[in-house]
Structures are given as structure tokens and as C-alpha cells.
mmCIF file of C-alpha atoms and ligand atoms in Angstrom:
data_model
loop_
_atom_site.group_PDB
_atom_site.id
_atom_site.type_symbol
_atom_site.label_atom_id
_atom_site.label_comp_id
_atom_site.label_asym_id
_atom_site.label_seq_id
_atom_site.Cartn_x
_atom_site.Cartn_y
_atom_site.Cartn_z
ATOM 1 C CA MET A 1407 -3.796 -18.541 8.593
ATOM 2 C CA ILE A 1408 -3.036 -15.473 10.277
ATOM 3 C CA LYS A 1409 -2.519 -17.681 12.715
ATOM 4 C CA LYS A 1410 -0.062 -15.089 14.083
ATOM 5 C CA GLY A 1411 -0.603 -13.675 17.435
ATOM 6 C CA LEU A 1412 -1.413 -10.004 16.335
ATOM 7 C CA GLN A 1413 -2.072 -7.113 18.374
ATOM 8 C CA LYS A 1414 -5.611 -6.412 18.947
ATOM 9 C CA LEU A 1415 -6.897 -3.461 16.935
ATOM 10 C CA THR A 1416 -7.355 -1.338 20.176
ATOM 11 C CA VAL A 1417 -3.735 -1.939 21.320
ATOM 12 C CA PHE A 1418 -2.439 -1.391 17.941
ATOM 13 C CA PHE A 1419 -4.679 2.260 17.746
ATOM 14 C CA VAL A 1420 -3.055 2.609 21.494
ATOM 15 C CA ALA A 1421 0.505 2.202 20.192
ATOM 16 C CA PHE A 1422 0.475 3.852 17.106
ATOM 17 C CA LEU A 1423 -0.750 7.137 18.851
ATOM 18 C CA LEU A 1424 1.762 6.753 21.258
ATOM 19 C CA VAL A 1425 4.128 6.792 18.682
ATOM 20 C CA PHE A 1426 2.373 9.439 16.700
ATOM 21 C CA SER A 1427 2.456 11.681 20.129
ATOM 22 C CA ALA A 1428 6.137 10.594 20.535
ATOM 23 C CA MET A 1429 6.919 11.480 17.495
ATOM 24 C CA MET A 1430 5.174 14.675 17.833
ATOM 25 C CA VAL A 1431 6.292 16.195 20.984
ATOM 26 C CA ASN A 1432 9.609 15.271 19.763
ATOM 27 C CA GLN A 1433 9.386 16.723 16.674
ATOM 28 C CA LYS A 1434 8.926 20.340 18.674
ATOM 29 C CA SER A 1435 11.471 19.861 20.807
ATOM 30 C CA GLU A 1436 13.344 20.690 17.292
ATOM 31 C CA VAL A 1437 12.380 24.218 18.517
ATOM 32 C CA TYR A 1438 15.274 25.507 20.828
ATOM 33 C CA ALA A 1439 14.369 26.982 24.464
ATOM 34 C CA ALA A 1440 16.376 29.377 25.875
ATOM 35 C CA SER A 1441 18.244 26.978 28.506
ATOM 36 C CA ASP A 1442 18.767 24.277 25.733
ATOM 37 C CA SER A 1443 22.771 23.035 25.119
ATOM 38 C CA THR A 1444 24.727 20.816 23.167
ATOM 39 C CA ILE A 1445 26.929 18.107 24.496
ATOM 40 C CA ILE A 1446 29.262 16.616 21.262
ATOM 41 C CA GLU A 1447 30.647 13.634 22.438
ATOM 42 C CA GLY A 1448 32.428 12.522 19.451
ATOM 43 C CA ARG A 1449 30.540 12.208 16.326
ATOM 44 C CA PHE A 1450 27.462 12.001 17.824
ATOM 45 C CA GLN A 1451 25.827 15.810 19.207
ATOM 46 C CA PHE A 1452 22.876 15.609 21.943
ATOM 47 C CA VAL A 1453 20.512 18.383 22.377
ATOM 48 C CA VAL A 1454 19.617 18.600 26.063
ATOM 49 C CA ASP A 1455 17.389 21.051 28.096
ATOM 50 C CA SER A 1456 18.621 22.481 31.317
ATOM 51 C CA ASN A 1457 18.244 19.452 33.486
ATOM 52 C CA LYS A 1458 20.543 17.936 30.442
ATOM 53 C CA ILE A 1459 17.161 15.236 29.234
ATOM 54 C CA ILE A 1460 18.140 14.500 26.005
ATOM 55 C CA LYS A 1461 15.674 15.952 23.717
ATOM 56 C CA PHE A 1462 17.025 14.424 20.506
ATOM 57 C CA ALA A 1463 20.867 13.079 19.223
ATOM 58 C CA ARG A 1464 22.418 13.709 15.706
ATOM 59 C CA GLU A 1465 25.408 11.364 14.215
ATOM 60 C CA PHE A 1466 27.051 12.419 11.605
ATOM 61 C CA ASN A 1467 29.841 10.378 9.586
ATOM 62 C CA ASP A 1468 33.078 11.295 8.711
ATOM 63 C CA LYS A 1469 32.866 14.100 6.134
ATOM 64 C CA GLY A 1470 30.602 15.176 8.809
ATOM 65 C CA GLU A 1471 26.655 14.696 6.684
ATOM 66 C CA LEU A 1472 24.053 13.666 8.996
ATOM 67 C CA VAL A 1473 23.478 10.101 8.347
ATOM 68 C CA ARG A 1474 21.402 9.599 11.551
ATOM 69 C CA VAL A 1475 18.828 11.226 14.345
ATOM 70 C CA TYR A 1476 18.234 9.132 17.970
ATOM 71 C CA GLU A 1477 14.749 9.834 19.950
ATOM 72 C CA TYR A 1478 15.110 8.570 23.579
ATOM 73 C CA PHE A 1479 12.557 7.313 26.345
ATOM 74 C CA PRO A 1480 11.290 10.170 27.497
ATOM 75 C CA ASN A 1481 12.932 11.740 30.234
ATOM 76 C CA THR A 1482 16.563 10.510 29.594
ATOM 77 C CA LYS A 1483 18.798 11.493 30.606
ATOM 78 C CA TYR A 1484 22.172 13.103 29.313
ATOM 79 C CA GLY A 1485 24.956 10.133 31.107
ATOM 80 C CA GLN A 1486 22.653 8.180 32.659
ATOM 81 C CA ASP A 1487 23.085 4.679 30.099
ATOM 82 C CA HIS A 1488 21.407 7.480 27.445
ATOM 83 C CA GLY A 1489 23.202 4.517 25.213
ATOM 84 C CA LYS A 1490 20.612 1.659 25.934
ATOM 85 C CA LYS A 1491 17.488 3.961 26.096
ATOM 86 C CA ILE A 1492 17.062 4.637 22.052
ATOM 87 C CA LYS A 1493 13.739 4.473 21.378
ATOM 88 C CA PHE A 1494 13.672 6.185 17.702
ATOM 89 C CA GLU A 1495 16.839 5.709 15.271
ATOM 90 C CA PHE A 1496 16.510 7.433 12.134
ATOM 91 C CA GLU A 1497 18.482 6.495 9.261
ATOM 92 C CA ILE A 1498 18.790 9.391 6.779
ATOM 93 C CA TYR A 1499 20.180 10.497 3.392
ATOM 94 C CA PRO A 1500 22.662 14.382 4.269
ATOM 95 C CA ASN A 1501 19.863 16.681 3.049
ATOM 96 C CA ALA A 1502 17.675 14.968 5.956
ATOM 97 C CA ALA A 1503 15.372 13.183 4.250
ATOM 98 C CA ILE A 1504 14.261 9.825 5.760
ATOM 99 C CA LYS A 1505 14.858 6.457 4.592
ATOM 100 C CA PHE A 1506 13.133 5.049 7.296
ATOM 101 C CA SER A 1507 13.288 4.020 10.755
ATOM 102 C CA ARG A 1508 13.328 1.638 13.567
ATOM 103 C CA GLU A 1509 11.616 1.677 17.131
ATOM 104 C CA ARG A 1510 13.352 -0.019 20.183
ATOM 105 C CA ASN A 1511 11.476 -1.446 23.341
ATOM 106 C CA THR A 1512 13.434 -0.771 26.700
ATOM 107 C CA LYS A 1513 15.817 -3.789 26.535
ATOM 108 C CA GLN A 1514 16.544 -2.355 22.919
ATOM 109 C CA GLU A 1515 15.341 -5.194 20.500
ATOM 110 C CA LEU A 1516 13.867 -4.105 17.562
ATOM 111 C CA ILE A 1517 9.716 -3.912 17.782
ATOM 112 C CA ALA A 1518 9.402 -2.057 14.087
ATOM 113 C CA VAL A 1519 10.553 -0.383 11.091
ATOM 114 C CA TYR A 1520 8.747 2.935 9.423
ATOM 115 C CA GLU A 1521 8.800 3.819 6.045
ATOM 116 C CA TYR A 1522 7.355 7.257 5.289
ATOM 117 C CA HIS A 1523 5.888 9.136 2.678
ATOM 118 C CA GLU A 1524 8.092 10.979 0.287
ATOM 119 C CA PRO A 1525 10.174 13.256 0.614
ATOM 120 C CA SER A 1526 9.420 13.511 4.424
ATOM 121 C CA TYR A 1527 12.131 15.859 6.434
ATOM 122 C CA TYR A 1528 13.912 14.753 9.220
ATOM 123 C CA GLY A 1529 11.357 17.265 12.322
ATOM 124 C CA ASP A 1530 8.986 18.232 9.056
ATOM 125 C CA GLY A 1531 5.845 16.416 10.182
ATOM 126 C CA HIS A 1532 6.873 12.753 9.720
ATOM 127 C CA GLY A 1533 5.109 11.588 12.201
ATOM 128 C CA SER A 1534 1.998 12.108 10.385
ATOM 129 C CA ARG A 1535 4.000 10.728 6.876
ATOM 130 C CA ILE A 1536 4.585 6.876 7.639
ATOM 131 C CA LYS A 1537 3.754 4.810 5.298
ATOM 132 C CA PHE A 1538 4.667 1.416 6.032
ATOM 133 C CA LYS A 1539 4.972 -0.045 9.902
ATOM 134 C CA PHE A 1540 6.368 -3.197 9.395
ATOM 135 C CA ASN A 1541 5.730 -4.462 13.251
ATOM 136 C CA THR A 1542 9.196 -6.842 13.708
ATOM 137 C CA TYR A 1543 10.112 -9.703 16.030
ATOM 138 C CA SER A 1544 13.312 -8.258 17.994
ATOM 139 C CA ASN A 1545 15.232 -10.672 15.659
ATOM 140 C CA GLY A 1546 13.739 -8.971 12.629
ATOM 141 C CA PHE A 1547 11.773 -11.350 11.398
ATOM 142 C CA ILE A 1548 8.040 -9.617 10.366
ATOM 143 C CA LYS A 1549 5.235 -10.556 11.774
ATOM 144 C CA ASN A 1550 3.193 -8.321 9.545
ATOM 145 C CA ALA A 1551 2.844 -4.397 8.239
ATOM 146 C CA ILE A 1552 0.189 -1.265 8.133
ATOM 147 C CA ALA A 1553 0.044 1.247 4.561
ATOM 148 C CA TYR A 1554 -1.288 4.381 5.379
ATOM 149 C CA ASN A 1555 -2.374 7.028 3.271
ATOM 150 C CA LEU A 1556 -1.730 10.435 3.760
ATOM 151 C CA LYS A 1557 -4.639 11.234 5.792
ATOM 152 C CA GLY A 1558 -3.119 9.055 8.285
ATOM 153 C CA GLU A 1559 -5.854 6.426 7.600
ATOM 154 C CA ILE A 1560 -4.964 2.485 7.380
ATOM 155 C CA THR A 1561 -5.448 1.360 3.488
ATOM 156 C CA GLN A 1562 -3.704 -2.289 3.628
ATOM 157 C CA ALA A 1563 -2.357 -4.749 5.858
ATOM 158 C CA TYR A 1564 0.413 -7.379 4.545
ATOM 159 C CA GLU A 1565 1.795 -10.904 6.485
ATOM 160 C CA TYR A 1566 4.697 -12.637 4.573
ATOM 161 C CA HIS A 1567 6.081 -16.040 3.650
ATOM 162 C CA ASP A 1568 9.025 -15.816 6.883
ATOM 163 C CA ALA A 1569 10.895 -12.371 6.022
ATOM 164 C CA TRP A 1570 13.539 -10.097 7.421
ATOM 165 C CA TYR A 1571 12.872 -6.315 7.277
ATOM 166 C CA GLY A 1572 15.351 -5.392 4.125
ATOM 167 C CA ASP A 1573 14.844 -8.842 2.652
ATOM 168 C CA GLY A 1574 13.803 -9.163 0.189
ATOM 169 C CA HIS A 1575 9.667 -8.449 2.070
ATOM 170 C CA GLY A 1576 8.878 -6.899 -0.633
ATOM 171 C CA SER A 1577 8.450 -9.915 -2.619
ATOM 172 C CA LYS A 1578 7.314 -12.479 0.006
ATOM 173 C CA ILE A 1579 3.888 -11.084 0.044
ATOM 174 C CA LYS A 1580 1.705 -13.894 1.684
ATOM 175 C CA PHE A 1581 -1.319 -11.947 2.253
ATOM 176 C CA ARG A 1582 -3.032 -8.893 1.619
ATOM 177 C CA PHE A 1583 -5.731 -7.705 3.265
ATOM 178 C CA GLU A 1584 -7.590 -4.650 1.489
ATOM 179 C CA LEU A 1585 -8.748 -2.589 5.196
ATOM 180 C CA TYR A 1586 -11.486 1.007 4.904
ATOM 181 C CA PRO A 1587 -9.892 3.616 7.373
ATOM 182 C CA ASN A 1588 -11.548 1.345 10.694
ATOM 183 C CA ALA A 1589 -9.402 -1.072 9.905
ATOM 184 C CA ALA A 1590 -12.826 -3.854 8.825
ATOM 185 C CA ILE A 1591 -11.327 -5.840 6.130
ATOM 186 C CA LYS A 1592 -12.991 -5.349 2.706
ATOM 187 C CA HIS A 1593 -11.493 -9.172 1.277
ATOM 188 C CA ALA A 1594 -8.135 -10.823 1.744
ATOM 189 C CA VAL A 1595 -5.495 -11.832 -0.844
ATOM 190 C CA GLY A 1596 -3.110 -15.038 -0.701
ATOM 191 C CA TYR A 1597 -0.106 -15.292 -2.339
ATOM 192 C CA ASP A 1598 2.551 -18.053 -3.343
ATOM 193 C CA LYS A 1599 6.456 -17.723 -3.394
ATOM 194 C CA ASN A 1600 6.453 -16.392 -7.014
ATOM 195 C CA GLN A 1601 4.274 -13.944 -5.413
ATOM 196 C CA ASN A 1602 0.475 -14.905 -7.615
ATOM 197 C CA ALA A 1603 -2.106 -14.293 -6.415
ATOM 198 C CA VAL A 1604 -3.421 -17.849 -5.702
ATOM 199 C CA ARG A 1605 -6.944 -17.579 -3.231
ATOM 200 C CA LEU A 1606 -9.630 -15.121 -1.868
ATOM 201 C CA TYR A 1607 -10.773 -14.350 1.340
ATOM 202 C CA GLU A 1608 -13.867 -13.212 2.192
ATOM 203 C CA TYR A 1609 -15.037 -12.544 5.620
ATOM 204 C CA LEU A 1610 -18.232 -12.242 7.789
ATOM 205 C CA GLU A 1611 -19.006 -8.326 8.891
ATOM 206 C CA PRO A 1612 -17.925 -7.252 10.680
ATOM 207 C CA SER A 1613 -14.344 -8.350 10.614
ATOM 208 C CA TYR A 1614 -11.424 -6.151 12.066
ATOM 209 C CA TYR A 1615 -7.985 -6.553 11.285
ATOM 210 C CA GLY A 1616 -6.351 -7.936 14.523
ATOM 211 C CA ASP A 1617 -9.909 -8.767 15.602
ATOM 212 C CA GLY A 1618 -9.774 -12.813 15.930
ATOM 213 C CA HIS A 1619 -10.282 -11.897 11.447
ATOM 214 C CA GLY A 1620 -8.155 -15.638 11.232
ATOM 215 C CA SER A 1621 -11.677 -16.953 12.380
ATOM 216 C CA ARG A 1622 -13.969 -14.967 10.785
ATOM 217 C CA ILE A 1623 -13.595 -16.313 7.157
ATOM 218 C CA LYS A 1624 -16.617 -16.861 5.216
ATOM 219 C CA SER A 1625 -14.981 -18.153 1.872
ATOM 220 C CA ILE A 1626 -12.048 -18.696 0.315
ATOM 221 C CA THR A 1627 -12.232 -18.996 -3.340
ATOM 222 C CA ASP A 1628 -9.284 -20.758 -5.578
ATOM 223 C CA LEU A 1629 -7.862 -17.875 -7.345
ATOM 224 C CA THR A 1630 -6.052 -20.237 -10.243
ATOM 225 C CA PRO A 1631 -8.458 -22.834 -11.404
ATOM 226 C CA SER A 1632 -7.160 -22.922 -14.868
ATOM 227 C CA GLY A 1633 -3.310 -22.603 -13.594
ATOM 228 C CA ASN A 1634 -3.063 -18.840 -14.905
ATOM 229 C CA LYS A 1635 -2.745 -16.129 -13.182
ATOM 230 C CA TYR A 1636 -4.627 -12.591 -13.501
ATOM 231 C CA VAL A 1637 -2.564 -9.422 -13.694
ATOM 232 C CA TYR A 1638 -3.388 -5.810 -13.122
ATOM 233 C CA PRO A 1639 -4.912 -4.134 -15.972
ATOM 234 C CA VAL A 1640 -1.767 -2.173 -16.364
ATOM 235 C CA ALA A 1641 1.983 -1.937 -14.800
ATOM 236 C CA ASN A 1642 1.777 0.486 -12.120
ATOM 237 C CA ARG A 1643 -0.228 -1.419 -9.163
ATOM 238 C CA HIS A 1644 -0.468 1.760 -7.789
ATOM 239 C CA ALA A 1645 -1.934 4.225 -10.783
ATOM 240 C CA PRO A 1646 -4.573 6.691 -8.921
ATOM 241 C CA ILE A 1647 -8.434 5.538 -8.738
ATOM 242 C CA THR A 1648 -9.831 8.415 -10.335
ATOM 243 C CA CYS A 1649 -12.993 7.422 -10.378
ATOM 244 C CA GLY A 1650 -13.871 4.235 -8.567
ATOM 245 C CA ILE A 1651 -17.712 2.582 -8.683
ATOM 246 C CA GLY A 1652 -20.521 5.003 -7.956
ATOM 247 C CA CYS A 1653 -18.120 8.187 -8.425
ATOM 248 C CA TYR A 1654 -21.132 9.939 -10.513
ATOM 249 C CA SER A 1655 -24.363 8.711 -11.006
ATOM 250 C CA GLY A 1656 -24.406 5.660 -13.633
ATOM 251 C CA HIS A 1657 -20.659 4.676 -13.305
ATOM 252 C CA THR A 1658 -19.990 1.501 -13.128
ATOM 253 C CA GLY A 1659 -16.059 0.313 -13.742
ATOM 254 C CA ILE A 1660 -13.348 2.084 -12.366
ATOM 255 C CA ASP A 1661 -10.819 4.736 -14.110
ATOM 256 C CA LEU A 1662 -7.458 4.459 -13.440
ATOM 257 C CA GLY A 1663 -5.200 7.959 -13.808
ATOM 258 C CA VAL A 1664 -2.211 6.721 -16.364
ATOM 259 C CA SER A 1665 -0.794 8.800 -19.138
ATOM 260 C CA ARG A 1666 -1.752 7.972 -22.944
ATOM 261 C CA GLY A 1667 0.246 5.755 -24.236
ATOM 262 C CA THR A 1668 0.777 2.863 -21.137
ATOM 263 C CA LYS A 1669 0.545 -0.406 -22.690
ATOM 264 C CA VAL A 1670 -2.979 -1.946 -21.101
ATOM 265 C CA PHE A 1671 -2.907 -5.648 -20.412
ATOM 266 C CA ASN A 1672 -5.553 -8.275 -20.524
ATOM 267 C CA ILE A 1673 -6.410 -9.703 -16.900
ATOM 268 C CA ALA A 1674 -7.914 -13.141 -17.241
ATOM 269 C CA GLU A 1675 -8.292 -15.327 -20.218
ATOM 270 C CA GLY A 1676 -10.746 -15.513 -22.425
ATOM 271 C CA ILE A 1677 -12.561 -14.311 -26.280
ATOM 272 C CA VAL A 1678 -12.294 -10.996 -27.336
ATOM 273 C CA ARG A 1679 -15.749 -10.253 -28.790
ATOM 274 C CA ARG A 1680 -15.983 -6.528 -29.465
ATOM 275 C CA ILE A 1681 -13.272 -3.446 -30.729
ATOM 276 C CA GLN A 1682 -13.498 -0.540 -31.628
ATOM 277 C CA ALA A 1683 -10.918 1.165 -32.505
ATOM 278 C CA SER A 1684 -11.438 4.584 -35.225
ATOM 279 C CA CYS A 1685 -12.563 7.400 -32.481
ATOM 280 C CA PRO A 1686 -10.222 10.561 -32.293
ATOM 281 C CA THR A 1687 -7.370 9.438 -29.146
ATOM 282 C CA GLU A 1688 -8.915 12.634 -27.868
ATOM 283 C CA GLY A 1689 -12.785 12.623 -26.903
ATOM 284 C CA TYR A 1690 -14.806 14.920 -24.925
ATOM 285 C CA ARG A 1691 -17.246 14.971 -22.026
ATOM 286 C CA GLY A 1692 -20.732 13.766 -24.136
ATOM 287 C CA SER A 1693 -19.228 11.517 -27.185
ATOM 288 C CA GLY A 1694 -20.520 8.643 -28.287
ATOM 289 C CA CYS A 1695 -18.458 7.106 -29.915
ATOM 290 C CA GLY A 1696 -17.696 3.984 -29.273
ATOM 291 C CA ASN A 1697 -20.891 4.090 -27.127
ATOM 292 C CA ARG A 1698 -18.852 6.835 -24.821
ATOM 293 C CA PHE A 1699 -16.072 4.014 -24.505
ATOM 294 C CA GLY A 1700 -14.443 5.116 -27.087
ATOM 295 C CA ASN A 1701 -12.131 3.296 -28.582
ATOM 296 C CA HIS A 1702 -12.483 -0.091 -26.100
ATOM 297 C CA VAL A 1703 -12.230 -4.400 -26.410
ATOM 298 C CA VAL A 1704 -14.385 -6.611 -24.800
ATOM 299 C CA VAL A 1705 -12.706 -9.596 -23.506
ATOM 300 C CA GLU A 1706 -15.260 -12.697 -22.327
ATOM 301 C CA VAL A 1707 -14.249 -14.622 -18.919
ATOM 302 C CA MET A 1708 -15.385 -17.661 -17.967
ATOM 303 C CA LYS A 1709 -14.808 -18.181 -14.143
ATOM 304 C CA ASP A 1710 -16.579 -20.433 -11.207
ATOM 305 C CA GLY A 1711 -19.209 -21.341 -14.423
ATOM 306 C CA LYS A 1712 -20.316 -17.671 -14.411
ATOM 307 C CA ARG A 1713 -19.543 -15.625 -17.607
ATOM 308 C CA TYR A 1714 -18.409 -11.842 -17.594
ATOM 309 C CA PHE A 1715 -17.640 -9.582 -20.199
ATOM 310 C CA VAL A 1716 -14.500 -7.377 -19.021
ATOM 311 C CA TYR A 1717 -14.776 -3.915 -21.054
ATOM 312 C CA TYR A 1718 -11.093 -2.285 -20.654
ATOM 313 C CA GLY A 1719 -12.184 1.717 -22.460
ATOM 314 C CA HIS A 1720 -10.815 5.412 -23.623
ATOM 315 C CA LEU A 1721 -7.792 3.821 -25.720
ATOM 316 C CA SER A 1722 -5.974 5.049 -28.614
ATOM 317 C CA GLN A 1723 -6.883 5.187 -31.708
ATOM 318 C CA ASN A 1724 -5.749 2.712 -34.070
ATOM 319 C CA SER A 1725 -3.581 1.428 -30.748
ATOM 320 C CA ILE A 1726 -5.332 -2.126 -30.330
ATOM 321 C CA LYS A 1727 -3.862 -5.084 -30.852
ATOM 322 C CA VAL A 1728 -5.891 -8.284 -30.793
ATOM 323 C CA SER A 1729 -8.687 -9.211 -32.980
ATOM 324 C CA VAL A 1730 -12.525 -10.549 -32.743
ATOM 325 C CA GLY A 1731 -13.048 -13.879 -32.184
ATOM 326 C CA GLN A 1732 -9.280 -14.166 -30.570
ATOM 327 C CA LYS A 1733 -8.490 -16.485 -27.521
ATOM 328 C CA VAL A 1734 -6.186 -14.346 -25.393
ATOM 329 C CA SER A 1735 -4.361 -14.846 -22.448
ATOM 330 C CA THR A 1736 -3.461 -13.354 -19.203
ATOM 331 C CA ASN A 1737 -1.364 -10.282 -19.683
ATOM 332 C CA THR A 1738 -1.661 -10.608 -23.618
ATOM 333 C CA LEU A 1739 -1.641 -6.656 -25.018
ATOM 334 C CA LEU A 1740 -4.260 -5.406 -26.310
ATOM 335 C CA GLY A 1741 -3.953 -2.057 -26.555
ATOM 336 C CA LEU A 1742 -2.518 1.550 -25.717
ATOM 337 C CA SER A 1743 -4.677 3.613 -23.509
ATOM 338 C CA GLY A 1744 -6.080 7.638 -24.080
ATOM 339 C CA ASN A 1745 -8.597 9.473 -23.833
ATOM 340 C CA SER A 1746 -11.256 8.990 -25.905
ATOM 341 C CA GLY A 1747 -14.673 8.802 -26.653
ATOM 342 C CA ASP A 1748 -16.406 10.192 -23.125
ATOM 343 C CA SER A 1749 -13.709 11.446 -21.786
ATOM 344 C CA ASP A 1750 -12.275 14.666 -20.253
ATOM 345 C CA GLY A 1751 -8.109 13.130 -19.220
ATOM 346 C CA PRO A 1752 -6.412 10.184 -20.310
ATOM 347 C CA HIS A 1753 -7.088 7.351 -18.477
ATOM 348 C CA LEU A 1754 -8.004 3.686 -18.421
ATOM 349 C CA HIS A 1755 -11.421 2.171 -17.674
ATOM 350 C CA VAL A 1756 -12.300 -1.309 -16.213
ATOM 351 C CA GLU A 1757 -15.615 -2.390 -16.133
ATOM 352 C CA VAL A 1758 -16.943 -6.053 -15.651
ATOM 353 C CA ARG A 1759 -20.804 -7.008 -16.371
ATOM 354 C CA LEU A 1760 -22.446 -10.509 -15.581
ATOM 355 C CA ASN A 1761 -23.999 -11.819 -19.189
ATOM 356 C CA ASP A 1762 -22.785 -8.477 -20.815
ATOM 357 C CA VAL A 1763 -25.527 -6.390 -18.169
ATOM 358 C CA LYS A 1764 -24.649 -3.173 -16.864
ATOM 359 C CA ALA A 1765 -24.883 -2.888 -13.368
ATOM 360 C CA THR A 1766 -28.019 -0.893 -12.203
ATOM 361 C CA SER A 1767 -26.598 -0.106 -8.821
ATOM 362 C CA VAL A 1768 -23.632 0.449 -7.194
ATOM 363 C CA GLY A 1769 -23.758 -2.348 -4.711
ATOM 364 C CA SER A 1770 -24.393 -4.799 -7.897
ATOM 365 C CA THR A 1771 -21.433 -3.114 -9.639
ATOM 366 C CA ILE A 1772 -18.569 -5.762 -10.192
ATOM 367 C CA ASP A 1773 -14.913 -4.762 -8.733
ATOM 368 C CA PHE A 1774 -12.266 -6.138 -11.139
ATOM 369 C CA ARG A 1775 -9.969 -5.799 -8.623
ATOM 370 C CA ARG A 1776 -12.033 -8.168 -6.049
ATOM 371 C CA LEU A 1777 -13.174 -10.413 -8.134
ATOM 372 C CA PHE A 1778 -9.601 -11.035 -9.895
ATOM 373 C CA GLY A 1779 -7.927 -10.685 -6.647
ATOM 374 C CA LEU A 1780 -5.525 -7.809 -7.704
HETATM 375 ZN ZN1 ZN B 445 -14.938 5.665 -16.681
#
């Protein structure tokens, strides 16, 4: 796995800082100096300083709408092969919201594609709003992608089954690395070509993404012992985590922020062991209804010879679709989310207990995403 020649972590960070600073510098050039002028050349407008050094250029379509903005390698002078010195090309909507941008090297080969948190406008701090950086080969094949949050911290890295940027790459993920902001690896999940999670990789600590991580694998777990894949309990894999493990003392589950009535799916094949269905949909902080879980379903799952109990809590009243003793498959609809029991806002609480014993510390708490490679 992970055999591709990835930049060393330090190189990656330096590269990112360079990109970032280049963008910030060019962003300032949106502020015109008194000596700046605009050169019109067909559908292009070049904004240049008094030495004709290009700050940036705009391209318009036949309707006069802005379609692209170009940034250049430093000290590119208008009229001196500037067409061969483009560093960034921003594809934008007529309202200046950014679709994506491309980065080229001095040979004008594609090296990266960037996507942005929405909405991002050209000139509006876009350098700090990068969501994905796809590192590419010059033919557009993706080497890997790095995801960032709104603080500019790294959150994930992706590698692909042979994919070109723009060519259904979202459905061609081969590996997903969950990362800490310092790029240390939490774990990685391998996917087959149908995007089923098939393997969980754990690493020796510390292992950094890009830092020889392929040789630092501690264990590989097959995620499909019974032939069934595991599924995320709600359709939106990106639902915010409103309270994670240990977010307050004794919180041994993960809260997914989903609105009332969201379908809750069974993560893994198992048997329904307990149900509570009659708590009012609207609970309150301190309510003991349903053992504080409000309406809930508990499913026993066997995995690697161990007995896990998966709790799905705070469901809507009388929304539960399964019964005690029922064998449930992966992806079976269990019920609808809500705000019942000890809860002060709609969410789904997902908790895993080994042998049905509540974890006694944050360190011994089981993260369902990690257990099932989701
Ligand atoms: Zn919770």
C-alpha cells in the first residue's frame, strides 16, 4: 500500500506555506496601488504595476462575465512570455465564487488542484479557505489529496484507485487516512473499487502521513469477515460531531448532529437486544427516561470473536422499526433520530460497549468509526 512517492512531511508543509503565502501576496494585489494600471488584451485584463510586473489577470467570456483569474510566478513582466508563467488558474463563477483552482510548475505542468470551503470568493481570504488539495501528476492523475478544516488544519489524506481529477475521483478512493492536525496518523481505511471499506490499518506511534508511513503499519484488520460491509449510521457521513468521546465526564459515545426524523441505520449485522420506544421525543437535560438514552436500540455484534453492544440513542417516540431478538443486517433501518431522554438538542448518540460494559475512562472507550473502519 501507500507506495506512491509522497513528499516528506516537511516538504509538504513548506510547499503548503509557499502556496499559502503566494496566495496571500496576490490577494493583497487586489488592492490597487496608485501606479497600477490595466492592460486589455482581447478577453483578458492584466493588472500591472508601474514596472509592468503582473499582479494578476482576469479572463471574461463572450457575455462579459468573469470566468477565470490567473496568478503568475513572481516578477512576471507583461509582454515577456507571461503566457508561460502562470502559477495558479482559478475557475470561478460570474459572482467571483471559486469553483476550483489549478497550480502549475515553471514548465506549466499541472501539479495540484485545489477545492475550497463554500462559499469562497476570489480575493476574499481564499488562501485560508482551502478544503482539498489534490496533488497530481502532470497528466492529471491524482497522487493523493489532503483535506483541511476551516482552521487550515489537516484532517484527512486520501489516495485513489487510478483516478484523474474530475473523473469521478470521489468514487475512486483507495485509502482514507484520519489525521491529527500535526499529520500524525490516527488510522487508515482501505476501500475496494465499489467503495466498500475492506481493511483497517493501524500504525506504530508516532507515524506521520508522508513520512515513510507505508513501512510503519502495526496491524491490518479485514473489515469484511462475514462478507458484509459496515455502514455509517446516518446517510450524511459529514454530519458534525457535536460531542465526542469524553466531551464531558462520562460521555462514552459520539454525538452526531442530525435533525429530528433522520433515518438511523444499523452499522453492522447483529441481533437486537433491547429497545425503548415510549419516551417523549422532546427530552431535557437530566431526564432519566430510557436510562438517559431516551428511545434507543441496542444491537449485539460479534466481531473478531468479541461481543460488542452498539447503542443508538435519543430516537423519536414510537419511531423504532425493529424488535427485540430480531436479526438485523447492515443498513437495516432502526428508527428515526430525535431529542428524547437526557438531551438538550436533536442528535444521535452512538456508543459501543464491549460485553455490554460501559467504558470507565476515555482511553478505554470504543470509537465506532475506528472499530468498523468508517
Ligand atoms: Zn451523547
